[in-house]
mmCIF file of C-alpha atoms in Angstrom:
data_model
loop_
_atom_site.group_PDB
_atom_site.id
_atom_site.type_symbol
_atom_site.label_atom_id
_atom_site.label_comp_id
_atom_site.label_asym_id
_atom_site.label_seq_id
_atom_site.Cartn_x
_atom_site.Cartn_y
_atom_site.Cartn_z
ATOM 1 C CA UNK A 1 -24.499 0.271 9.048
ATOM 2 C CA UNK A 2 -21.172 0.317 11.317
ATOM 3 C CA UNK A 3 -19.875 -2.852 11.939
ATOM 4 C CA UNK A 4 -21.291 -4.484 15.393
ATOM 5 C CA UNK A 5 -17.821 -6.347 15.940
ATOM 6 C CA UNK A 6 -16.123 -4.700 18.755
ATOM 7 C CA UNK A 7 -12.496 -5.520 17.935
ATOM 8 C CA UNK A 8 -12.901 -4.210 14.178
ATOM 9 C CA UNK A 9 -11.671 -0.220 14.177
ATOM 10 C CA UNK A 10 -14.461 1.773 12.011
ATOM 11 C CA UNK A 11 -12.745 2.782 8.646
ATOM 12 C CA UNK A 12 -11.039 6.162 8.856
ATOM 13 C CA UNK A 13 -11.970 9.377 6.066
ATOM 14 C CA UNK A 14 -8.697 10.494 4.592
ATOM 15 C CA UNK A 15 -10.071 12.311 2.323
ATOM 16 C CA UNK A 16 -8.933 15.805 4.015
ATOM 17 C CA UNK A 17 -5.339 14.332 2.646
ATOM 18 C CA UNK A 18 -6.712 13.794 -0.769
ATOM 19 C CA UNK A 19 -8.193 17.314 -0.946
ATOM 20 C CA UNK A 20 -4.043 18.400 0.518
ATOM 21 C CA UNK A 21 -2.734 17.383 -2.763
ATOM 22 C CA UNK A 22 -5.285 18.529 -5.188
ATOM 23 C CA UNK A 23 -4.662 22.150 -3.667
ATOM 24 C CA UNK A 24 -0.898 21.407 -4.114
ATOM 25 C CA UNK A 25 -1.546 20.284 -7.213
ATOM 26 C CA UNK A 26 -3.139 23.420 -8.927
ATOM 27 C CA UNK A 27 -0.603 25.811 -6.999
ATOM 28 C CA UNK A 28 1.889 23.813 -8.928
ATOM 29 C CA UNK A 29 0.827 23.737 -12.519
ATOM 30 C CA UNK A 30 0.569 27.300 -12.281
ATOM 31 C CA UNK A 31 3.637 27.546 -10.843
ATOM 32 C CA UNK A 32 5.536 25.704 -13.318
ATOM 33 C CA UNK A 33 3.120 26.333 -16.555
ATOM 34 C CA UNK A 34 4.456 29.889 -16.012
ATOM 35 C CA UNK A 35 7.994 29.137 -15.663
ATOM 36 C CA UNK A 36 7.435 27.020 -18.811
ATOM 37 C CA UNK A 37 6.282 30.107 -20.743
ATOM 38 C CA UNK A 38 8.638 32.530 -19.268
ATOM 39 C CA UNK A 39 12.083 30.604 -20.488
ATOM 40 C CA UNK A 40 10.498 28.454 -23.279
ATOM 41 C CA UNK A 41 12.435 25.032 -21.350
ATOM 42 C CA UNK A 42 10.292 22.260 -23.136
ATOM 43 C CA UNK A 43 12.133 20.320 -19.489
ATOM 44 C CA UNK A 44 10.018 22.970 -17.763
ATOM 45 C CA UNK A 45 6.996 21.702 -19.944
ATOM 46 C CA UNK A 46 7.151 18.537 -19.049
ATOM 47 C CA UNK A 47 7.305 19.325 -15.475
ATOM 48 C CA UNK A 48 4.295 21.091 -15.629
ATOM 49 C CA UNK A 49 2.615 18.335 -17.487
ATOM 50 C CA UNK A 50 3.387 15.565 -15.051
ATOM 51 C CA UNK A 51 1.983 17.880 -12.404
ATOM 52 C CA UNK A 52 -1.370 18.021 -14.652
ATOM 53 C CA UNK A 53 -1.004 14.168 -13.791
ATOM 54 C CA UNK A 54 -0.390 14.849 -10.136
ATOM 55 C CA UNK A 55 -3.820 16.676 -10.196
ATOM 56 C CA UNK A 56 -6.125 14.069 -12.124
ATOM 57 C CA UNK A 57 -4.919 11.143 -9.942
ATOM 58 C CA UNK A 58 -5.491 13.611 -6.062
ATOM 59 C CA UNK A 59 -8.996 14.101 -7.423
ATOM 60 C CA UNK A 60 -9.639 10.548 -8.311
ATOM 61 C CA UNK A 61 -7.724 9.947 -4.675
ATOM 62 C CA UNK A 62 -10.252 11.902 -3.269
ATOM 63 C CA UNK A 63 -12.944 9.933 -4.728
ATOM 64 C CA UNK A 64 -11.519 6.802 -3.791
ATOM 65 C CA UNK A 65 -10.770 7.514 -0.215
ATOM 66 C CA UNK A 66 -14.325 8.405 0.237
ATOM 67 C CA UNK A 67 -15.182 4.834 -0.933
ATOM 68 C CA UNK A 68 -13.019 3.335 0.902
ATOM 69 C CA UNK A 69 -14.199 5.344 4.136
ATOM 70 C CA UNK A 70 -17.274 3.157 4.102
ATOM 71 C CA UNK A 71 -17.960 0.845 6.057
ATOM 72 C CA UNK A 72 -19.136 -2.867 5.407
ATOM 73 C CA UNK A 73 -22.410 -3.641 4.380
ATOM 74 C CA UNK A 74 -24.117 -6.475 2.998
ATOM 75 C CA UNK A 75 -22.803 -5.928 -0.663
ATOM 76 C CA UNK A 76 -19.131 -5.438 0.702
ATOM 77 C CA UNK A 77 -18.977 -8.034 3.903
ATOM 78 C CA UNK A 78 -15.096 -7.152 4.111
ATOM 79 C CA UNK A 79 -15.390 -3.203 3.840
ATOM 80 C CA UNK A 80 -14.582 -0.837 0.841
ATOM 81 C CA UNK A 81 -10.900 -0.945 1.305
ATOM 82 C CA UNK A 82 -9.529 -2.402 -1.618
ATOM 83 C CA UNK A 83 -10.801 0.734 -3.780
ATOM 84 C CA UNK A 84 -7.478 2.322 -2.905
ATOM 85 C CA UNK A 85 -5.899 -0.115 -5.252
ATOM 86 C CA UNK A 86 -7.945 1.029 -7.872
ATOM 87 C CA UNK A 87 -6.838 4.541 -7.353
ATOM 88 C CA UNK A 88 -3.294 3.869 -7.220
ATOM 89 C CA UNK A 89 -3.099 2.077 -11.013
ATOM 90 C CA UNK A 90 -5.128 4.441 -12.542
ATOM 91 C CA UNK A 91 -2.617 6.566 -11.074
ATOM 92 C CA UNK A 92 0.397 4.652 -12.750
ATOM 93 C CA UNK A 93 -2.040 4.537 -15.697
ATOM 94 C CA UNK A 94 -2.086 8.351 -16.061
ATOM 95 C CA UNK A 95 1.915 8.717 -15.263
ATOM 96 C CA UNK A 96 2.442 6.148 -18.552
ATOM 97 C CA UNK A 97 0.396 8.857 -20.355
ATOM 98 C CA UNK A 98 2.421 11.974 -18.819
ATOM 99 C CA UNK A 99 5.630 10.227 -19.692
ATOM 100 C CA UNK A 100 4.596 9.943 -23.282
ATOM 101 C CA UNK A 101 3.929 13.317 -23.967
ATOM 102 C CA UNK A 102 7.075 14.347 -21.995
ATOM 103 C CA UNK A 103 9.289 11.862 -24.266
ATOM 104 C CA UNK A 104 7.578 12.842 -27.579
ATOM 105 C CA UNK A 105 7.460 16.889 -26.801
ATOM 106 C CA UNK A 106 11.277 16.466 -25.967
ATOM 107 C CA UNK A 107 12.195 14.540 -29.495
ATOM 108 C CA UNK A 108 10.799 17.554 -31.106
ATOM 109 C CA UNK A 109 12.564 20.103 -29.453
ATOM 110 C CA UNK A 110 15.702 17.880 -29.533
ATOM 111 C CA UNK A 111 14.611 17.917 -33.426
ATOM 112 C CA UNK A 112 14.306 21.801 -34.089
ATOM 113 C CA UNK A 113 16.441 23.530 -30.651
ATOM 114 C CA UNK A 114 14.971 26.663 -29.458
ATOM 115 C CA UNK A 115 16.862 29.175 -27.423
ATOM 116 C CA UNK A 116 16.129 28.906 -23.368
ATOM 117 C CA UNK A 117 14.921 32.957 -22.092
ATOM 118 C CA UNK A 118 14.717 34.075 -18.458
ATOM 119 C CA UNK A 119 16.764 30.986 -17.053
ATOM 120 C CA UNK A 120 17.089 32.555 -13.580
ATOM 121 C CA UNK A 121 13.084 33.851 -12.844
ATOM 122 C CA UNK A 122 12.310 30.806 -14.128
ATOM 123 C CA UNK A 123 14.438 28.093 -11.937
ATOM 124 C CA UNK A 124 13.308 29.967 -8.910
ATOM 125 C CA UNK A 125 10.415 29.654 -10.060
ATOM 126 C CA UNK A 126 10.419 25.590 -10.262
ATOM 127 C CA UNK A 127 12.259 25.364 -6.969
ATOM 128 C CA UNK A 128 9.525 27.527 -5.315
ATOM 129 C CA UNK A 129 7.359 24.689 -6.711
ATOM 130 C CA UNK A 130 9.703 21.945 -5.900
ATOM 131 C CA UNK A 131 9.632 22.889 -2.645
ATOM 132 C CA UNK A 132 5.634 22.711 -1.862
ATOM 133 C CA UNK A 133 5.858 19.431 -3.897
ATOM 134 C CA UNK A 134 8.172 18.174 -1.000
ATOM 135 C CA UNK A 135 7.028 19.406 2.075
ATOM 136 C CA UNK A 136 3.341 18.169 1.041
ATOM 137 C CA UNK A 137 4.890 14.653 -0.073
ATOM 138 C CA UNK A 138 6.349 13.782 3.280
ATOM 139 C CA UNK A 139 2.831 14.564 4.900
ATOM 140 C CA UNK A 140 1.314 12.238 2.745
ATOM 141 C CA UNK A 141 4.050 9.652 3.332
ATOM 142 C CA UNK A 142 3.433 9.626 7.063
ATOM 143 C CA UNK A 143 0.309 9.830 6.942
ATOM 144 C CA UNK A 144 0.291 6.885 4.638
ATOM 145 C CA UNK A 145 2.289 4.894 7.466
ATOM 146 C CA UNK A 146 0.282 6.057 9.906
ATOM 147 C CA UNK A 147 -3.054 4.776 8.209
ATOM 148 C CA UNK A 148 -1.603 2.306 6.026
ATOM 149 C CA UNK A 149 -3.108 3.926 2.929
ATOM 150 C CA UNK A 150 -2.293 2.713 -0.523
ATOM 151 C CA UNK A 151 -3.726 5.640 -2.079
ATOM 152 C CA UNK A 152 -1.939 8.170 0.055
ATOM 153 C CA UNK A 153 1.467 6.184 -0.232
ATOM 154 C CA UNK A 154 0.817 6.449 -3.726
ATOM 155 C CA UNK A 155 0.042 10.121 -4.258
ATOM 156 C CA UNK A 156 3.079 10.855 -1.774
ATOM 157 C CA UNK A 157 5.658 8.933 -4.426
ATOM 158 C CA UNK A 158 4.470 10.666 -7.056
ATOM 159 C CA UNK A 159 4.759 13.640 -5.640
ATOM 160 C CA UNK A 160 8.201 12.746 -4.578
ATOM 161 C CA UNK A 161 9.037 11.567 -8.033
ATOM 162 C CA UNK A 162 7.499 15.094 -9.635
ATOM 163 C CA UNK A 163 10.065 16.774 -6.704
ATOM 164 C CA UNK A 164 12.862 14.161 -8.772
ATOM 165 C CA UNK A 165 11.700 15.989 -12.088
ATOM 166 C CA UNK A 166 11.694 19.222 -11.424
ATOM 167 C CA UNK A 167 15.561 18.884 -9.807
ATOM 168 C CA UNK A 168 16.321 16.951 -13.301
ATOM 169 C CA UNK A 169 14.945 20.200 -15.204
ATOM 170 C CA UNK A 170 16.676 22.752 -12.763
ATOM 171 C CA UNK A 171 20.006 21.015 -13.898
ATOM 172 C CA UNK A 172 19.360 20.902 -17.484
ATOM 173 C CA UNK A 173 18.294 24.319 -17.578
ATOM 174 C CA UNK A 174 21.010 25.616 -15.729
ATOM 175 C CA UNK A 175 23.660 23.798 -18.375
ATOM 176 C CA UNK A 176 22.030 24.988 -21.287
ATOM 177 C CA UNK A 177 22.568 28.236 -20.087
ATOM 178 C CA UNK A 178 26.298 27.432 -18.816
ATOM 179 C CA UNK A 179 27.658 25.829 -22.238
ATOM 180 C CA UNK A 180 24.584 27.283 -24.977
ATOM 181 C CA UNK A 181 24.302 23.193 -25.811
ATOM 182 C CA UNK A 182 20.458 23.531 -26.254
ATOM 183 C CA UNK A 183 20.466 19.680 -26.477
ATOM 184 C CA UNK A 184 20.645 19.410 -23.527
ATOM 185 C CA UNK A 185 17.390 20.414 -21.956
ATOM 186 C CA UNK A 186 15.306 17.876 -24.405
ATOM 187 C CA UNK A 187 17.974 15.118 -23.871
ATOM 188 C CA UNK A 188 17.155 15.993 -19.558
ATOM 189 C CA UNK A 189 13.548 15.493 -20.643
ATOM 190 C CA UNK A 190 13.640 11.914 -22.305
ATOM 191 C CA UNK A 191 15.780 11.227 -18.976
ATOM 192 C CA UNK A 192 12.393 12.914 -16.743
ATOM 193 C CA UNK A 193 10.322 10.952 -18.767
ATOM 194 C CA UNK A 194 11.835 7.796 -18.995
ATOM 195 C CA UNK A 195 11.722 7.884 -14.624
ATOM 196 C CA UNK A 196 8.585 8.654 -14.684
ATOM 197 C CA UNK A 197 7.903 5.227 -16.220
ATOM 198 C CA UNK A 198 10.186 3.510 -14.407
ATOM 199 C CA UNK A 199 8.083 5.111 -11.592
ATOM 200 C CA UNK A 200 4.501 4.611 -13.271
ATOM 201 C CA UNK A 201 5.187 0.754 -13.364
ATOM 202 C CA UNK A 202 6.145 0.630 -9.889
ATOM 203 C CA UNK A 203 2.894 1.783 -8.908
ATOM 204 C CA UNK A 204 0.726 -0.817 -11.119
ATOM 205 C CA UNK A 205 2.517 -3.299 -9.838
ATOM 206 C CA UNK A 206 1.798 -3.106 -6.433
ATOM 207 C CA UNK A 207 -1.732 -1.943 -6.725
ATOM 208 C CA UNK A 208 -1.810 -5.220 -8.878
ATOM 209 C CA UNK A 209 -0.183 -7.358 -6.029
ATOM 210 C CA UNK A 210 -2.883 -5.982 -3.914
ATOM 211 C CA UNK A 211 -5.921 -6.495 -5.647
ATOM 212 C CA UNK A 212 -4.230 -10.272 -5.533
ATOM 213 C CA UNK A 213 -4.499 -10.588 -2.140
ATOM 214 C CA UNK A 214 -1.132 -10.436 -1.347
ATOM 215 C CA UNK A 215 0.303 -11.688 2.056
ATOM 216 C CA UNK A 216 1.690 -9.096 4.850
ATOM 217 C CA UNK A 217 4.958 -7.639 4.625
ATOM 218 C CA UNK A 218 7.812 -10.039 5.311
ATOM 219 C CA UNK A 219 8.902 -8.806 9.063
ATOM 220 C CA UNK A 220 4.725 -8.338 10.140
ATOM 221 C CA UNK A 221 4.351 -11.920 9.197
ATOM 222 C CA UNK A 222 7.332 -13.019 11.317
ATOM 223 C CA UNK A 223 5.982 -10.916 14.224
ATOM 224 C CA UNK A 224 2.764 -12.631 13.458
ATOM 225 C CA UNK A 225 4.425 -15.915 13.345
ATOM 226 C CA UNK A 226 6.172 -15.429 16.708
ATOM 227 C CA UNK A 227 2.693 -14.276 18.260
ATOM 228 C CA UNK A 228 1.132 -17.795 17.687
ATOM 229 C CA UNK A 229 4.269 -19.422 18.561
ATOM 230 C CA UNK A 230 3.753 -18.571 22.353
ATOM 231 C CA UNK A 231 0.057 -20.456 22.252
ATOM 232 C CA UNK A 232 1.643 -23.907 21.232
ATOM 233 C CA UNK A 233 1.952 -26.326 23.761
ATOM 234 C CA UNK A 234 1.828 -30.144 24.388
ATOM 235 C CA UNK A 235 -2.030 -29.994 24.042
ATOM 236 C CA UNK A 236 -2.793 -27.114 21.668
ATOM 237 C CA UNK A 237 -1.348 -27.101 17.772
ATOM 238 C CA UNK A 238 -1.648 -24.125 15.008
ATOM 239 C CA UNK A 239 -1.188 -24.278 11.574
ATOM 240 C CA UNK A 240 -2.636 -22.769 8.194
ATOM 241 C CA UNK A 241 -1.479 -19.648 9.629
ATOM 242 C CA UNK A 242 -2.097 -16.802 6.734
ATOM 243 C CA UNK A 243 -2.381 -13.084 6.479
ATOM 244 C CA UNK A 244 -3.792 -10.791 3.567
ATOM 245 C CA UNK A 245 -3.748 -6.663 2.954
ATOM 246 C CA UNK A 246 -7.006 -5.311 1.509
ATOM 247 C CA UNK A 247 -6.171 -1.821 1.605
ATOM 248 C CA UNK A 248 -5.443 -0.148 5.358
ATOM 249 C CA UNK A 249 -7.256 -3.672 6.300
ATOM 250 C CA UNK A 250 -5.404 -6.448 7.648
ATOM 251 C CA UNK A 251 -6.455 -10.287 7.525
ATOM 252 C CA UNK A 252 -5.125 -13.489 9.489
ATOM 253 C CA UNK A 253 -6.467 -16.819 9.659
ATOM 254 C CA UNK A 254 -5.365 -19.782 11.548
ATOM 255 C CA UNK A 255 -6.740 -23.480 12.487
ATOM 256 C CA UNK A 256 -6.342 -24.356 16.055
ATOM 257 C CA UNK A 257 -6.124 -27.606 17.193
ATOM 258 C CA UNK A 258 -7.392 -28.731 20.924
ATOM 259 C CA UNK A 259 -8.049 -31.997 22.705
ATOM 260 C CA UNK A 260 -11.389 -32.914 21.715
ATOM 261 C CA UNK A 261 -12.532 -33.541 24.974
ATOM 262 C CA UNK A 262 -11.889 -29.994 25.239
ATOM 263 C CA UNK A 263 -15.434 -28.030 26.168
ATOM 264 C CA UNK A 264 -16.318 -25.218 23.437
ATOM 265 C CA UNK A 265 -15.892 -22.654 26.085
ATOM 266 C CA UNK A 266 -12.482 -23.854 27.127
ATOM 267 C CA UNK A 267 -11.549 -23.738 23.164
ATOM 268 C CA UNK A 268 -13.223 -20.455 22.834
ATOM 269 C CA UNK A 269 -11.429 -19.030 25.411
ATOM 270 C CA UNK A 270 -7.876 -20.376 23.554
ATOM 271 C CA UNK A 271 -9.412 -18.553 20.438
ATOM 272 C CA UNK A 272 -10.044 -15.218 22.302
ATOM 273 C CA UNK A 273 -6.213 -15.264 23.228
ATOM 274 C CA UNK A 274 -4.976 -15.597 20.493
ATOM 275 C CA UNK A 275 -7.026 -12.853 18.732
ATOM 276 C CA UNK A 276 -6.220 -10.429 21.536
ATOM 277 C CA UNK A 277 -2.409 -10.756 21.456
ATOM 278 C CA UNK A 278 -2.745 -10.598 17.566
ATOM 279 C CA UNK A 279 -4.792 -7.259 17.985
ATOM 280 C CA UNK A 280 -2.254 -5.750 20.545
ATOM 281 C CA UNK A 281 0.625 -6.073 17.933
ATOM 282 C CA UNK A 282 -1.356 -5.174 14.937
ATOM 283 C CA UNK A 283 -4.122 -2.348 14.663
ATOM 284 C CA UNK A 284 -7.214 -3.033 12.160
ATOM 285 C CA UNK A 285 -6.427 -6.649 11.703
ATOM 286 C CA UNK A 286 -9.504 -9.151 11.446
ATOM 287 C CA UNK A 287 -8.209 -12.528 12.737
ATOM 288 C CA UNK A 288 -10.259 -15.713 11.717
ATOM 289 C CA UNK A 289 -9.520 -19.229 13.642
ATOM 290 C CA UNK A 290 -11.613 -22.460 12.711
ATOM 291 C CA UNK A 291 -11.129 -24.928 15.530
ATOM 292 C CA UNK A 292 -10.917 -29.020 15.248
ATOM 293 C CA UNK A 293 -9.949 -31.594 17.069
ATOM 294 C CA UNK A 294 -6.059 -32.242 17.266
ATOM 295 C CA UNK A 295 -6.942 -36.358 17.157
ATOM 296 C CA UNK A 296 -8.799 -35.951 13.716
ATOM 297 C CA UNK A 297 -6.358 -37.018 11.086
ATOM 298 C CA UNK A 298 -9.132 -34.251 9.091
ATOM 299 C CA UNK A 299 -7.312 -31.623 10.585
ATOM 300 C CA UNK A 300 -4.153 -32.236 8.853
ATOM 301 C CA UNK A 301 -5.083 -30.713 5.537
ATOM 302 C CA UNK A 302 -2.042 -29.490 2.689
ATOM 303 C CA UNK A 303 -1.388 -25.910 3.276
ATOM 304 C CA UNK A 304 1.160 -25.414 0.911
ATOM 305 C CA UNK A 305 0.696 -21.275 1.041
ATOM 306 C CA UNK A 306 0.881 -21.133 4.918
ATOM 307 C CA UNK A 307 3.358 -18.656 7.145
ATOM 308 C CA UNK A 308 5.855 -21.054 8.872
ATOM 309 C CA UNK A 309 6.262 -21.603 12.232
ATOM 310 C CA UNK A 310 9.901 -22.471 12.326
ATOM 311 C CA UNK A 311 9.718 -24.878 15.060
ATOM 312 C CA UNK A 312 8.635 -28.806 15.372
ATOM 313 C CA UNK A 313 5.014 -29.113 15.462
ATOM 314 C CA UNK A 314 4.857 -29.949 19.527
ATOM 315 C CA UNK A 315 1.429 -32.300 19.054
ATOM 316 C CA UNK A 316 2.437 -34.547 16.303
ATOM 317 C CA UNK A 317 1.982 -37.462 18.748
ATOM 318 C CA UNK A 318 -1.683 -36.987 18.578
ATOM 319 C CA UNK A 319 -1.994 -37.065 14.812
ATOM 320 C CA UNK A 320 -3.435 -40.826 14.698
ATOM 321 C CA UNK A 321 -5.020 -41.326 18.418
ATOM 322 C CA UNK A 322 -8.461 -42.195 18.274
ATOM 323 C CA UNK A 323 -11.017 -39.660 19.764
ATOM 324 C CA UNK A 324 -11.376 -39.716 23.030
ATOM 325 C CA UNK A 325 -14.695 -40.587 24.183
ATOM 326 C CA UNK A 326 -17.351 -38.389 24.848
ATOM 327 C CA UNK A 327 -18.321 -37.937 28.057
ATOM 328 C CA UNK A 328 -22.172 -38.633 29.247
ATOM 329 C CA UNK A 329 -24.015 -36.029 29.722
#
């Protein structure tokens, strides 16, 4: 069932993306697999085995984007969002894996050298495959900006880091065949391999920081914090202000603190404000505020996690006033 709040965007289907780099994917593996078998470049292998990698984690992307496509019901009150996560460790997962085989396939070559055949069809070869690696990375990459996708942001840096690879294994190749030190294409594979960790972890790590809740970026939270600024006056305090990614989904909450004397509709109002400014500076962001009384010493909880303000808190003086009466009806 769509979501009946009018402010909340529906979740977008980026799965057309998804289905992008599986294509890409199997282009590319042939691409290189036959490059591989053409010059005999255990480099080249490698290269074609973390593109094996790129394919597994575009058609678990596509899965996932599907998922998260949906929108909330009553098992999932907050959306589908988060799956993206998911998709991006098991992603890192499978890179861990790739890297493995690259490292160990490269100790045995680097154990018993083989001679390197058909350098030239071959680079062009992985270039040509480079190439469609690239161009189909930096449409992920702004797409992923433009939807805030973890799972396309992801796939795009992978892609970008399989682009990496395959220069790595162009210049290995191309100084075996310069000097004859066959070395030196299973010594450029560790190297591969050893990024593609380096590259793997990356990407558990912030799917991990995600699935933790973590808080906006840095600058969006200072935007944030200067939005709520401008509502603070003598009568009207906010604090607990906090923010949370779940995916492309976005999550502030604040308490705001009126004169109790204040009617509901005059505080609701306030509220309204605030959310609307919030929503004109960030798209698909679901703002919470609880309101209270600024005279309730209640409403002065610890919020040790909270986004500062960075200025005096302008209705401190009402901190210990006594309610003020309520009016007969």
């Amino acid at each position: 069932m769509p979501s009946s709040n009018p402010h909340q965007q529906p979740p977008r289907d980026l799965t057309r993306y998804g289905w992008l780099s599986v294509g890409t994917a199997i282009v590319v593996i042939a691409l290189k697999y036959f490059a591989y078998l053409i010059t005999g470049s255990v480099g080249m292998l490698s290269d074609a085995a973390e593109s094996v990698v790129n394919l597994v984690a575009a058609i678990v992307a596509v899965v996932v984007l599907r998922i998260a496509a949906k929108p909330a019901d009553k098992n999932h009150n907050f959306g589908h969002s988060k799956a993206e996560y998911f998709s991006a460790w098991l992603e890192g997962l499978m890179i861990f894996l790739a890297a493995a085989f690259i490292i160990y396939s490269a100790v045995e070559r680097l154990i018993t050298p083989s001679e390197i055949e058909n350098v030239g069809f071959g680079l062009l070869i992985s270039v040509l495959a480079s190439l469609i690696n690239g161009v189909v990375a930096v449409v992920l990459l702004r797409a992923a900006r433009e939807h805030r996708s973890h799972t396309l942001k992801a796939d795009g840096i992978h892609l970008l880091t399989d682009v990496w690879t395959s220069v790595g294994v162009v210049i290995g190749v191309l100084l075996v065949a310069l000097t004859g030190w066959l070395w030196l294409d299973p010594v450029i594979a560790i190297v591969v391999g050893t990024n593609i960790l380096i590259a793997g972890f990356r990407l558990v790590s912030e799917s991990t920081g995600g699935l933790m809740d973590v808080s906006w970026p840095k600058e969006e939270n200072r935007q944030l914090a200067e939005i709520v600024r401008r509502f603070r006056t003598d009568d009207v305090d906010i604090h607990a202000l906090r923010s949370r990614v779940a995916g492309a989904q976005r999550f502030a909450e604040m308490h705001v603190l009126v004169p109790g004397n204040w009617s509901v509709w005059k505080g609701h109002d306030l509220i309204e404000d605030i959310e609307a400014a919030i929503r004109e500076q960030f798209a698909d962001v679901e703002v919470s505020c609880h309101l209270e009384p600024i005279e309730d010493p209640r409403a002065y909880g610890d919020f040790p996690a909270e986004i500062t303000l960075n200025d005096a808190e302008p209705a401190t003086r009402y901190r210990h006033r006594e309610p003020p009466p309520i009016p007969e009806a």
